[in-house]
CSV table of C-alpha atoms and ligand atoms in Angstrom, one decimal:
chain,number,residue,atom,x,y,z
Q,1,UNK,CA,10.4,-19.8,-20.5
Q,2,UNK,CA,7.5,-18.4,-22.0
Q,3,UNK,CA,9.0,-16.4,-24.7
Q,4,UNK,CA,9.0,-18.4,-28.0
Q,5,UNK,CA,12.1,-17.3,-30.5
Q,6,UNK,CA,11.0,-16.6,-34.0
Q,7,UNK,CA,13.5,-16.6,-36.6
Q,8,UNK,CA,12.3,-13.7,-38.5
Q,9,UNK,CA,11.2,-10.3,-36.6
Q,10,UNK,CA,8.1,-9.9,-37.3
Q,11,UNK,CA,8.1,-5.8,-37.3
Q,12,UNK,CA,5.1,-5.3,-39.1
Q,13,UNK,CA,1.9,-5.8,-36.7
Q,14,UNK,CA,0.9,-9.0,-39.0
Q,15,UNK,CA,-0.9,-12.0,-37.6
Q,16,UNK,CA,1.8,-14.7,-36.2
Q,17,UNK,CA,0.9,-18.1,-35.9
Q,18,UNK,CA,0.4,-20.9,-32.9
Q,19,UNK,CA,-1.2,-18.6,-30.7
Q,20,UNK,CA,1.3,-15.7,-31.1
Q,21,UNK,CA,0.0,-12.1,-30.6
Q,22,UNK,CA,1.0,-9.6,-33.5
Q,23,UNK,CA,1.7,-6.1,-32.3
Q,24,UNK,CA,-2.0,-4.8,-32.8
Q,25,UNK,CA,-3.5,-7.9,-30.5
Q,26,UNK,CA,-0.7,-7.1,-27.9
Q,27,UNK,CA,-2.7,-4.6,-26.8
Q,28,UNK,CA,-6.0,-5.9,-26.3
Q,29,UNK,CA,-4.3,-9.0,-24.5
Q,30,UNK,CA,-2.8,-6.7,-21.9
Q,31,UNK,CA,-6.1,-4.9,-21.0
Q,32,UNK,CA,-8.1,-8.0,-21.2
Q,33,UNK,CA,-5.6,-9.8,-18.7
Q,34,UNK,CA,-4.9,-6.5,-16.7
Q,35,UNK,CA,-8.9,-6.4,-16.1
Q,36,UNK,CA,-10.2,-9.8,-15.8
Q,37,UNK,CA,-7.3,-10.7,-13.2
Q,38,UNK,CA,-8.7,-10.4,-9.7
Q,39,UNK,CA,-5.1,-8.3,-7.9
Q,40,UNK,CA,-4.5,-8.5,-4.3
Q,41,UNK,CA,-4.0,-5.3,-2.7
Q,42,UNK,CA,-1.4,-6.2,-0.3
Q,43,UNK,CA,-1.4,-3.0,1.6
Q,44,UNK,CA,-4.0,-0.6,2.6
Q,45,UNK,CA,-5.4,0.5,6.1
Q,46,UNK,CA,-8.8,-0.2,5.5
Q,47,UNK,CA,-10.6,-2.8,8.0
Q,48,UNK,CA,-13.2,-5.4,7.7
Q,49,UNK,CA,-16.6,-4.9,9.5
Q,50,UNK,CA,-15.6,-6.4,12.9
Q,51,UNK,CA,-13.3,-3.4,14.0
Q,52,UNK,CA,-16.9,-1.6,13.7
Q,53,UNK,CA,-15.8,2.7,13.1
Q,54,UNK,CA,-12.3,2.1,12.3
Q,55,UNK,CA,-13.2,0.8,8.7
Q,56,UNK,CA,-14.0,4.4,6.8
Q,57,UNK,CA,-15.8,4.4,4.4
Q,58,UNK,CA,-18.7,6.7,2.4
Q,59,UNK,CA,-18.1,10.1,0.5
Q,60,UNK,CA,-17.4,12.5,3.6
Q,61,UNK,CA,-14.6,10.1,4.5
Q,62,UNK,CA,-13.3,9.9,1.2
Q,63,UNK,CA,-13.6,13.9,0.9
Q,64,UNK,CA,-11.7,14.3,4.4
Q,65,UNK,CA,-8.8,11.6,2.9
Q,66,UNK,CA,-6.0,13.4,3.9
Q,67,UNK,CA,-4.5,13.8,0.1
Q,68,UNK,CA,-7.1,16.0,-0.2
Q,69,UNK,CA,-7.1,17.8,2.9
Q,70,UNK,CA,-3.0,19.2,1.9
Q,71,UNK,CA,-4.8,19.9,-1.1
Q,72,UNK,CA,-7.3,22.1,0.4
Q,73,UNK,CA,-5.1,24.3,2.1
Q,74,UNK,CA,-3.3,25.4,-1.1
Q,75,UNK,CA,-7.0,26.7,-2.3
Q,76,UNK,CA,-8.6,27.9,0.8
Q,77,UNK,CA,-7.8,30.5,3.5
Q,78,UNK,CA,-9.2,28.1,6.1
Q,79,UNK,CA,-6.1,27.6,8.7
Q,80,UNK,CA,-6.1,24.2,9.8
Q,81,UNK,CA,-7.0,25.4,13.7
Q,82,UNK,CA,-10.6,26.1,12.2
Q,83,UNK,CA,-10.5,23.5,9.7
Q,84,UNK,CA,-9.9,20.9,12.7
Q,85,UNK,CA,-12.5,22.7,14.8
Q,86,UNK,CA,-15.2,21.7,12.4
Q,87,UNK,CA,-17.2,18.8,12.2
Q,88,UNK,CA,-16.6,15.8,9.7
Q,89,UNK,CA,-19.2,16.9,7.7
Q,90,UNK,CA,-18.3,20.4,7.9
Q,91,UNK,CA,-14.9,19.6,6.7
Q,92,UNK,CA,-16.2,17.3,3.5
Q,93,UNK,CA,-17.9,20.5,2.6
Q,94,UNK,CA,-15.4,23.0,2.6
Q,95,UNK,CA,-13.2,20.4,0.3
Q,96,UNK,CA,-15.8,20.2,-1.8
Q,97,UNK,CA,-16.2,23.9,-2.2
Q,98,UNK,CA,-12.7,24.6,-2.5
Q,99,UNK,CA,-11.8,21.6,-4.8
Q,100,UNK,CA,-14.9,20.6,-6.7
Q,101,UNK,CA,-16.8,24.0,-7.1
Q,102,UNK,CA,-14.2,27.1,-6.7
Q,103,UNK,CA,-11.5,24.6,-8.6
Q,104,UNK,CA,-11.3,22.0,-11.4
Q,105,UNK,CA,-10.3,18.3,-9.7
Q,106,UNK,CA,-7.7,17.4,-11.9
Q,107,UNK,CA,-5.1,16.6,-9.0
Q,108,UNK,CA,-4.8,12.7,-8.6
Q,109,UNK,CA,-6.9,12.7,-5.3
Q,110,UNK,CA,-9.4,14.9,-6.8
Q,111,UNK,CA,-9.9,13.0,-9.6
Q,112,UNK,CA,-10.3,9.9,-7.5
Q,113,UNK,CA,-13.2,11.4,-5.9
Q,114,UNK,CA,-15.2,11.8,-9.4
Q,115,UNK,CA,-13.8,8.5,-10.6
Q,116,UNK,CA,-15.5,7.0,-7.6
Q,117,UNK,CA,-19.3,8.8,-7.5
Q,118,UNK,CA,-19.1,7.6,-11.5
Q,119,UNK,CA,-18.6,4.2,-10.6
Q,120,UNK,CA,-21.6,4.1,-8.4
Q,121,UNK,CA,-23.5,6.2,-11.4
Q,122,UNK,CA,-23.7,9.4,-8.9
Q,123,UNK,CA,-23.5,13.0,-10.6
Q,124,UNK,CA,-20.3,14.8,-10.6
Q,125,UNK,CA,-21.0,18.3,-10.8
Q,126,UNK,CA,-21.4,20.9,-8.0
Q,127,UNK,CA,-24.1,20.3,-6.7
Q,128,UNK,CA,-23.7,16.1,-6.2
Q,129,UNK,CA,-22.5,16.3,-2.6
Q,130,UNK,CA,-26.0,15.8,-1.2
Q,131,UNK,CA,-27.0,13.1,-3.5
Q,132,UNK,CA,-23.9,11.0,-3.0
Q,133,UNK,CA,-24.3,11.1,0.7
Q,134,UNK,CA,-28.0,9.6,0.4
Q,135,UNK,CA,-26.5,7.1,-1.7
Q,136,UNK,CA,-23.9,6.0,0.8
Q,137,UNK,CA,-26.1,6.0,3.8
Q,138,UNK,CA,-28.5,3.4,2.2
Q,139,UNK,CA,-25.8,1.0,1.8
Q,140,UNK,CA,-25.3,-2.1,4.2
Q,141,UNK,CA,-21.3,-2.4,4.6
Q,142,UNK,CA,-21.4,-6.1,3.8
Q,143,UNK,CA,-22.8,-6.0,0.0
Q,144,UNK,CA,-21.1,-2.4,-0.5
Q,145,UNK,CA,-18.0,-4.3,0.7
Q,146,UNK,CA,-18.6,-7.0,-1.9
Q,147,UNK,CA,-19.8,-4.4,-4.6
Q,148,UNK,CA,-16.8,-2.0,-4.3
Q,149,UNK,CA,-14.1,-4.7,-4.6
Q,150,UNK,CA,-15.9,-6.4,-7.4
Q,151,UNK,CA,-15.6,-3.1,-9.2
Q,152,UNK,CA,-12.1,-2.7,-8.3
Q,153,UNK,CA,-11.1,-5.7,-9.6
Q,154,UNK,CA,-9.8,-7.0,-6.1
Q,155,UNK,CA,-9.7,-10.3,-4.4
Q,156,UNK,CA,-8.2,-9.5,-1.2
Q,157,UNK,CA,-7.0,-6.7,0.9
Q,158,UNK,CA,-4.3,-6.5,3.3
Q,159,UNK,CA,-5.0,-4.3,6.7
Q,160,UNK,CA,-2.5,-2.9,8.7
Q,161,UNK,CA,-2.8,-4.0,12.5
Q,162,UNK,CA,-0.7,-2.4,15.3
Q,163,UNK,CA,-1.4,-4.7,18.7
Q,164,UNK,CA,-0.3,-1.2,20.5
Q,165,UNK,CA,-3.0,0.8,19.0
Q,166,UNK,CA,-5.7,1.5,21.6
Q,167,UNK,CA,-8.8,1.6,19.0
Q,168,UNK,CA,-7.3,-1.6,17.3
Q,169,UNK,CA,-6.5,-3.8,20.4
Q,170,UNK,CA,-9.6,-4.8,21.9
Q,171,UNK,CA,-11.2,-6.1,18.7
Q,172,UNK,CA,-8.3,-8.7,18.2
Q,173,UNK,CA,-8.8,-9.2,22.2
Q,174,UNK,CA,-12.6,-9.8,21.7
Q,175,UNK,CA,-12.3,-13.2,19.2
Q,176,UNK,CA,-10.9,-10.7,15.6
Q,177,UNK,CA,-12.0,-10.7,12.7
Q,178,UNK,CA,-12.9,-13.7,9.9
Q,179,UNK,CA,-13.4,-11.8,6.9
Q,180,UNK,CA,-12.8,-13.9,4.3
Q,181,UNK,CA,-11.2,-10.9,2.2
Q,182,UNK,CA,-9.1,-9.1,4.8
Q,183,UNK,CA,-5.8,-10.5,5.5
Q,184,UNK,CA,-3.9,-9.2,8.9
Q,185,UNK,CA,-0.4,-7.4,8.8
Q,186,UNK,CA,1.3,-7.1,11.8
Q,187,UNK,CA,2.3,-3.3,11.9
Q,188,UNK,CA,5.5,-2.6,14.7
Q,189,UNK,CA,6.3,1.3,14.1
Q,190,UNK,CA,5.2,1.7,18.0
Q,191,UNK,CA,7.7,-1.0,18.5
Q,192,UNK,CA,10.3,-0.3,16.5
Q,193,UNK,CA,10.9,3.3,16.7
Q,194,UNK,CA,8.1,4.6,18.8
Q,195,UNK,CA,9.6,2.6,22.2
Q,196,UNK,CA,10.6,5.4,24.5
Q,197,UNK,CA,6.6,6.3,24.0
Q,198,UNK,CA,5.1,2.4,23.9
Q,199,UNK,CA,7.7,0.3,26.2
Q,200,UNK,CA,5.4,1.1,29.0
Q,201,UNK,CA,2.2,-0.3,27.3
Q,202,UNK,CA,3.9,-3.8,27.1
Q,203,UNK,CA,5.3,-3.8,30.6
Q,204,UNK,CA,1.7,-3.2,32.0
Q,205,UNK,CA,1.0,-6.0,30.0
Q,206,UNK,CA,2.9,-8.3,31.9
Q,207,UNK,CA,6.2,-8.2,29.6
Q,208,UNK,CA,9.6,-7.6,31.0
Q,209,UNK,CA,10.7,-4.9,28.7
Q,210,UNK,CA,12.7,-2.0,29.8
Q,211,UNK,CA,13.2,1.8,28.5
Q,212,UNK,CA,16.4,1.2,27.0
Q,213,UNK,CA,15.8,-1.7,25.3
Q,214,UNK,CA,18.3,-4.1,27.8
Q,215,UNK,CA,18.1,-7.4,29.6
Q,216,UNK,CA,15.2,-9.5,28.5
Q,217,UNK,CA,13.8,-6.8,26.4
Q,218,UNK,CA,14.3,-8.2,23.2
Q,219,UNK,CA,12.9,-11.7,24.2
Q,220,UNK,CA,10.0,-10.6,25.7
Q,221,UNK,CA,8.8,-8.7,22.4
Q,222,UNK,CA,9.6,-11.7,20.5
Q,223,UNK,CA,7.4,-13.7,23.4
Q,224,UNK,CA,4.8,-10.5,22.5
Q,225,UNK,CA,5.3,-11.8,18.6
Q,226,UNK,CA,4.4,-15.0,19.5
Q,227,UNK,CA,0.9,-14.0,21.1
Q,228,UNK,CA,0.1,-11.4,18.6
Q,229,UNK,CA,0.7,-14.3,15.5
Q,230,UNK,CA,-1.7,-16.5,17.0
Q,231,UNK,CA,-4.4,-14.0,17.5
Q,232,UNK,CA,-3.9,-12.1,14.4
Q,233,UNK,CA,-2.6,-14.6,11.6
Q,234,UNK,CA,-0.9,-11.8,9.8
Q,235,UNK,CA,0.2,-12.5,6.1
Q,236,UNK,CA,3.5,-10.7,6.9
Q,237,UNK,CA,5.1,-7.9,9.8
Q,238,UNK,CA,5.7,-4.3,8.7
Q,239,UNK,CA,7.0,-1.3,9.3
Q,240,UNK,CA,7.6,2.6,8.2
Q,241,UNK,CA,10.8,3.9,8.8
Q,242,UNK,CA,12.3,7.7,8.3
Q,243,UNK,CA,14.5,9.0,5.5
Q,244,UNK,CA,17.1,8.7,8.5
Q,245,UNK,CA,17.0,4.8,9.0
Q,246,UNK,CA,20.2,3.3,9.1
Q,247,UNK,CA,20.9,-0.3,9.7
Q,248,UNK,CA,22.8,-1.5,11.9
Q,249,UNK,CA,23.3,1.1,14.1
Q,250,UNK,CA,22.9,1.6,18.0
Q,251,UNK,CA,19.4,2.4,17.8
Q,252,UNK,CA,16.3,0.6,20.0
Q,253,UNK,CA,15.2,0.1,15.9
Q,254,UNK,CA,18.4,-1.8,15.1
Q,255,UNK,CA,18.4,-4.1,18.0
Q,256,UNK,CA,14.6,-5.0,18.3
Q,257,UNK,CA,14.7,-5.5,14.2
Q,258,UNK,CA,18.0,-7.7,14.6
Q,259,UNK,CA,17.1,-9.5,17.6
Q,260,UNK,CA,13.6,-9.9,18.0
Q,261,UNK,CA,11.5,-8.9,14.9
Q,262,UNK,CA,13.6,-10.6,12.2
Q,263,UNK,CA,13.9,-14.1,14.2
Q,264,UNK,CA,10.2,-13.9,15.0
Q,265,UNK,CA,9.6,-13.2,11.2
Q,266,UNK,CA,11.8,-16.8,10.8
Q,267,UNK,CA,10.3,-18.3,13.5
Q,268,UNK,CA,6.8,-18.2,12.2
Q,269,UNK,CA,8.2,-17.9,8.1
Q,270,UNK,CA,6.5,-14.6,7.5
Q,271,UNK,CA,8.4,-11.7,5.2
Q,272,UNK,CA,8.8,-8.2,7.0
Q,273,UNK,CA,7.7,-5.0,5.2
Q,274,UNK,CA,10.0,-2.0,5.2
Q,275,UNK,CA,8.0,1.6,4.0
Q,276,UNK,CA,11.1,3.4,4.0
Q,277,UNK,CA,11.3,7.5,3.6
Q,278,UNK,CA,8.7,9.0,5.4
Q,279,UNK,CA,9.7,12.7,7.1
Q,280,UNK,CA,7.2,12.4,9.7
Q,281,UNK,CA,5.4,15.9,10.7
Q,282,UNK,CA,7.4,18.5,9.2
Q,283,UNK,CA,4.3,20.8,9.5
Q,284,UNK,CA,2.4,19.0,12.6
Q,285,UNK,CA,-0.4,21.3,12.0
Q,286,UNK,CA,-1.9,19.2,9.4
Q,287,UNK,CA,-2.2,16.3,11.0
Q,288,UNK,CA,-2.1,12.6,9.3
Q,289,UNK,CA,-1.4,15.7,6.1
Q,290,UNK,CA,1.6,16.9,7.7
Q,291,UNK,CA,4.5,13.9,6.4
Q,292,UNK,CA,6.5,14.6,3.5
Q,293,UNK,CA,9.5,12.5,1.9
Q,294,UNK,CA,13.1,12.3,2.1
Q,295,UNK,CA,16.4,9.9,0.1
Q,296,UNK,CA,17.4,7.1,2.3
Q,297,UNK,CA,20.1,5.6,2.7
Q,298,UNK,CA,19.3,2.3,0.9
Q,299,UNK,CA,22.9,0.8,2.6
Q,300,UNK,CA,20.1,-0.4,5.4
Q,301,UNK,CA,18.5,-2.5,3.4
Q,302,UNK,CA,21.6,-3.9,1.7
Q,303,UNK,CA,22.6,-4.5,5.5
Q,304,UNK,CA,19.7,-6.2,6.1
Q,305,UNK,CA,19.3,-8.3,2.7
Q,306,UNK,CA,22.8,-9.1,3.6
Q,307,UNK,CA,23.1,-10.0,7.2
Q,308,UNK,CA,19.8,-12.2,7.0
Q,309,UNK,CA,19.1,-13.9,4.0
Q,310,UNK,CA,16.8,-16.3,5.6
Q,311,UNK,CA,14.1,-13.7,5.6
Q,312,UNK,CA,12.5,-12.2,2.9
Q,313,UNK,CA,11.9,-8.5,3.0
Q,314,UNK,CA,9.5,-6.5,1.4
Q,315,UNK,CA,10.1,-2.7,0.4
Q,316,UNK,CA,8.9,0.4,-0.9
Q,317,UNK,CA,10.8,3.3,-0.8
Q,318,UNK,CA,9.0,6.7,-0.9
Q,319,UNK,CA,11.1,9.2,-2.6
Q,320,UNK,CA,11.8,9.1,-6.1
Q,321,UNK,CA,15.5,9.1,-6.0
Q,322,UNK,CA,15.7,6.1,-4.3
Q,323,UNK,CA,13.6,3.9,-6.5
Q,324,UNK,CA,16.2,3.3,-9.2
Q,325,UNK,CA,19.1,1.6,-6.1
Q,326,UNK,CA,16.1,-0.7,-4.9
Q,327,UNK,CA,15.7,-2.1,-8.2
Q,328,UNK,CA,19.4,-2.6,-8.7
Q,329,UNK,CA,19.4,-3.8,-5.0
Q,330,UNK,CA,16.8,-5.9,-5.8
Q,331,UNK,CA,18.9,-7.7,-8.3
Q,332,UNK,CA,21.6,-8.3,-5.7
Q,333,UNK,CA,19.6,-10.3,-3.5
Q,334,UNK,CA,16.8,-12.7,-4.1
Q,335,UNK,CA,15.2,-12.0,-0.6
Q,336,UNK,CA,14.4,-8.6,-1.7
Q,337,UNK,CA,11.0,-8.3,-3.1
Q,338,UNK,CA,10.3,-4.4,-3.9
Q,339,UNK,CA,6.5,-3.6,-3.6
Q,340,UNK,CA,4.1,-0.6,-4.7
Q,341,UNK,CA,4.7,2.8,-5.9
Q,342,UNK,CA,3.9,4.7,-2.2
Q,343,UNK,CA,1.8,7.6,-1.7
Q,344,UNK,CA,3.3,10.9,-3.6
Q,345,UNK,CA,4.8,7.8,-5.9
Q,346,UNK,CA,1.5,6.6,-6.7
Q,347,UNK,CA,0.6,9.4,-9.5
Q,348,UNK,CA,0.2,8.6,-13.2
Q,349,UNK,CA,3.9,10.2,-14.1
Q,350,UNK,CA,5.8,8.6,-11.4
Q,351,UNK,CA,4.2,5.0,-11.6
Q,352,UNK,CA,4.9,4.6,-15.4
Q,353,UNK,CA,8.4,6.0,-14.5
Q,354,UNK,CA,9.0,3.1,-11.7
Q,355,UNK,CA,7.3,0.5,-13.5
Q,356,UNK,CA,9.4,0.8,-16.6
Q,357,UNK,CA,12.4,0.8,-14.6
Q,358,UNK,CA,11.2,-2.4,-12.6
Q,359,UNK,CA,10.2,-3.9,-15.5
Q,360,UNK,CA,13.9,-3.4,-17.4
Q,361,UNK,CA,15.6,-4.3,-14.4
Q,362,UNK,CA,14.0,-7.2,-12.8
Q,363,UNK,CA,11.2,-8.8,-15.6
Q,364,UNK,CA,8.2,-9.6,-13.5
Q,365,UNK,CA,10.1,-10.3,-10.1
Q,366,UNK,CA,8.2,-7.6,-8.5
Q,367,UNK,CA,5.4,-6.1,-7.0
Q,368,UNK,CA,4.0,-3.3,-9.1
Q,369,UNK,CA,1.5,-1.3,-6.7
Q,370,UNK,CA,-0.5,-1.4,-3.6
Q,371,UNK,CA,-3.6,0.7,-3.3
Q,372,UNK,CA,-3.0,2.5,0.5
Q,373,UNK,CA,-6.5,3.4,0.8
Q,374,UNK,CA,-8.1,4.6,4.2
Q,375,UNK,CA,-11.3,4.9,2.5
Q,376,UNK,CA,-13.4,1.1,1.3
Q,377,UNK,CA,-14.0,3.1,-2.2
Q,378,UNK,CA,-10.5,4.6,-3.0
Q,379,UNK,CA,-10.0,1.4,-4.0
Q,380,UNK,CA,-11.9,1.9,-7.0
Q,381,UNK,CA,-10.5,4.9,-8.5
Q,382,UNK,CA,-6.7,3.9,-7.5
Q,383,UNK,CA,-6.6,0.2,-8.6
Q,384,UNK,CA,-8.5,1.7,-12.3
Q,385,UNK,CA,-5.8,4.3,-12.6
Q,386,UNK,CA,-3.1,1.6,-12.1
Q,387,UNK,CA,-4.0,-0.3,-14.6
Q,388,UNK,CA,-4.8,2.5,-16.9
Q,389,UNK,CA,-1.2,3.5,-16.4
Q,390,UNK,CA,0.3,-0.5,-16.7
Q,391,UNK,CA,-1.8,-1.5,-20.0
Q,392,UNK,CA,0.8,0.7,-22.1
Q,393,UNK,CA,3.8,0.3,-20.0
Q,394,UNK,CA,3.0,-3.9,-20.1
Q,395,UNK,CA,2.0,-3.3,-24.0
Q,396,UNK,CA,5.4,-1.6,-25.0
Q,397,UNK,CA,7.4,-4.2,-23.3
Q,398,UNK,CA,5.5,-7.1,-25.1
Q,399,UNK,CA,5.9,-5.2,-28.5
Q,400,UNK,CA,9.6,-4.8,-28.4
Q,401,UNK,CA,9.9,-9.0,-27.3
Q,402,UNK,CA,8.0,-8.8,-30.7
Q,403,UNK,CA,10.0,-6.6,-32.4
Q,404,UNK,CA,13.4,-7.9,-31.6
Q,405,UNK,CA,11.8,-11.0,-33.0
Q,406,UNK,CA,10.5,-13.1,-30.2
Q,407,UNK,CA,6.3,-14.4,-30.3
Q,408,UNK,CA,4.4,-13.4,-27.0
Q,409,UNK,CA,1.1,-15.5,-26.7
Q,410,UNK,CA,-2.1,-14.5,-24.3
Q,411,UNK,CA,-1.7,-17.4,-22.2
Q,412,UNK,CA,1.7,-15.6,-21.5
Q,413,UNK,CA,0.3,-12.4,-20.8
Q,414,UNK,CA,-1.8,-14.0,-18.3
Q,415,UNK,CA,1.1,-15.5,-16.8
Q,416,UNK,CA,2.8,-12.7,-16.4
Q,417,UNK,CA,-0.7,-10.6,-14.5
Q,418,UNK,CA,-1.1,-13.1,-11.9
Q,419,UNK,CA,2.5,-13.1,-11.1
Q,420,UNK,CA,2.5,-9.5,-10.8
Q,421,UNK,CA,-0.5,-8.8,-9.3
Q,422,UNK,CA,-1.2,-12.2,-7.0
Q,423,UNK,CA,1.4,-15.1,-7.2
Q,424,UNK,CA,4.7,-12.7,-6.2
Q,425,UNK,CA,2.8,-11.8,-3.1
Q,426,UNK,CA,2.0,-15.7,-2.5
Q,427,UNK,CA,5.2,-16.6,-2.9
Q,428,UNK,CA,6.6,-14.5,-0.6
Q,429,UNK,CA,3.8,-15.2,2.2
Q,430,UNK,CA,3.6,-18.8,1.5
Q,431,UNK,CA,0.3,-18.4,1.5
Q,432,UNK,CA,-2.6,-19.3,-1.2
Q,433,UNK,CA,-4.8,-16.3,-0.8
Q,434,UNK,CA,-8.4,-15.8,-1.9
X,1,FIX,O1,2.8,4.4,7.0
X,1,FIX,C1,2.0,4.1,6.1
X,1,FIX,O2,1.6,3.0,5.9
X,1,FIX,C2,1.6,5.2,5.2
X,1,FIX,O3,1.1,4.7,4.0
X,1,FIX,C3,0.5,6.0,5.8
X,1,FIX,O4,0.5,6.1,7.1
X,1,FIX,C4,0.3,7.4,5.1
X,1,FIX,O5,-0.3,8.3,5.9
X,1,FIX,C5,-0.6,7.1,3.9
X,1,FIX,O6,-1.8,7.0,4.1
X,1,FIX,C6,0.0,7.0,2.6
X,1,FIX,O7,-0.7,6.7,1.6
X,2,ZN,ZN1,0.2,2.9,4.3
């Protein structure tokens, strides 16, 4: 136990002894740990260099993210028809009219943006759209790789691999990737609830699956499992799941996570990832844009925790109502490790509002944030606002251990960082990472 008891609160901010932070020193502990500690992002969608144009990266990527492109269509009249008939770097411009120039980017996405061409010393104003993309195109992906997670503060990132996706497959088919900082995660949406689309795909692949799910179905994905473990290594399997997940129910979802996915995840001792929320396409004419969020109901994952304590599970949940159960859930069972604060959670407002929550309910037993990003940069500007927004949360906790009287020392501090930010996620992989 790293908390020392003192027998006298010591209220006023005055220097303690042995190595104990006063209230003042608090606070530059916090930042000093929350910066020099290299995090590992343990879920984005960026790739390393060996699956060639599917890792984005540069500033008309980032400018096309697709926060920013919802964005853009509450402050131009450009219907997404024409928007999708221009080119990539047609579209980075008219976001950068209609967000940068016409409009002040103080939305979180916009922001990120400036936060980004900063780091790299570029100008911000109007007119730096030119001089940013010369920048970027003189960059060899390699050393920008190393550069923009040095400045993030990140050791390691975790992809997200689907075996089913078309783009994906044939670089894990042609030897995969080495990359000493990109860990696989085995992603099963096309499984798991895409099936009446994707069976198909695994039967002409020699499996004998059928549409509804019957006979050997459920072995031969966990024979599918086996093959795709060896070839990609992944650090844990995952999913995204609707605001209408239940479990268990009669669903292709319920049977293939019961009987296939779950004993694979035993079988080779990996956790499984559950994104839970998503209301996928409620206006399809955005595109990747066009998901919003809905409350779950978090009696699946209580099911789940329940019914198979052998595996550990990792979840976020994406709407904001639900985020106070998981915690509580989270309390209920030790297999439950909740992660990140997801997509419209991860704003300033709402992270500080999770995190104090998590941090009142369960101490440092969780996972405070992930980054997301699509784009190699946004990990820059998201991993600097997160711990912009977790030095005062993590400072205000320490200072009330102080005020109700108990010493907090740096080497705690520290402790408590690299549970957070590296050791939680170890744990729960097994794995030593970095
Ligand atoms: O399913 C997911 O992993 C989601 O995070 C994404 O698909 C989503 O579009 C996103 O980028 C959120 O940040
Ligand atoms: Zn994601």
């Amino acid at each position: 136990m790293g908390i020392t008891s003192v027998k006298q609160p010591n209220i006023t901010g005055a220097p303690s002894s042995a190595g104990l932070l006063n209230g003042e020193q608090i606070q530059s502990a916090v930042e000093e740990a929350l910066s020099s500690t290299q995090f590992i992002d343990v879920h984005t969608h960026l790739f390393s260099p060996a699956f060639g144009n599917l890792g984005l990266w540069g500033i008309d990527e980032l400018l096309t993210y697709h926060y920013l492109e919802a964005e853009f269509f509450r402050s131009s009249d450009t219907t997404p028809e024409r928007y999708w008939n221009l080119s990539k770097r047609e579209r980075a411009d008219a976001i950068w009219r209609a967000l940068f120039v016409e409009n002040s980017p103080i939305s979180e996405a916009t922001r990120g943006i400036i936060a980004v061409l900063n780091a790299f010393e570029l100008p911000t104003g109007s007119s730096a759209l030119e001089e940013a993309r010369a920048f970027f195109r003189t960059q060899s992906i390699e050393e920008h790789i190393r550069n923009v997670l040095r400045i993030a503060g990140v050791s390691d990132v975790v992809m997200t691999n689907d075996p089913l996706d078309p783009e994906e497959q044939p670089a894990w088919l042609n030897g995969g990737q080495k990359h000493a900082k990109f860990h696989a995660a085995l992603r099963l949406d096309r499984i798991l609830w895409g099936w009446p689309r994707h069976w198909q795909q695994l039967a002409s692949q020699g499996y004998a699956v059928e549409e509804k799910a019957t006979g050997k179905s459920a072995a031969e994905v966990r024979r599918f499992l086996s093959g795709w473990y060896e070839r990609m290594r992944p650090l844990y399997m995952a999913v995204s799941l609707t605001d209408e997940f239940q479990f268990p129910d009669e669903s292709i979802t319920s049977k293939m996570l019961a009987e296939a996915v779950l004993p694979s995840c035993r079988e080779f001792g990996l956790p499984m990832s559950l994104m839970i929320g998503v209301r996928r396409q409620v206006n399809p004419r955005l595109r990747l844009a066009g998901d919003a969020v809905g409350k779950a109901d978090l009696h699946a994952v209580e099911n789940l925790c329940c019914a198979f304590p052998e595996n550990r599970f990792l979840v976020s949940v994406l709407s904001r109502e639900n985020q106070h159960e998981l915690c509580v859930y989270a309390r209920k069972f030790s297999n439950l490790m909740p992660f990140g604060c997801w997509w419209f959670m991860n704003n300033p407002s709402i992270v500080e509002e999770i995190t104090r929550e998590r941090i009142e309910l369960l101490g440092t037993s969780f996972i405070p944030q992930h980054s997301d990003a699509r784009v190699l940069e946004q990990v820059i500007y998201k991993w600097r606002n997160t711990r912009l927004t977790l030095a005062p949360i993590l400072t205000n906790a320490y200072r009330r251990i102080h005020n109700d009287g108990g010493g907090i020392s740096r080497g705690d501090i520290q402790r408590d960082v690299n549970r957070l930010f590296r050791s939680n996620f170890e744990n729960w992989t097994g794995r030593r990472i970095g």
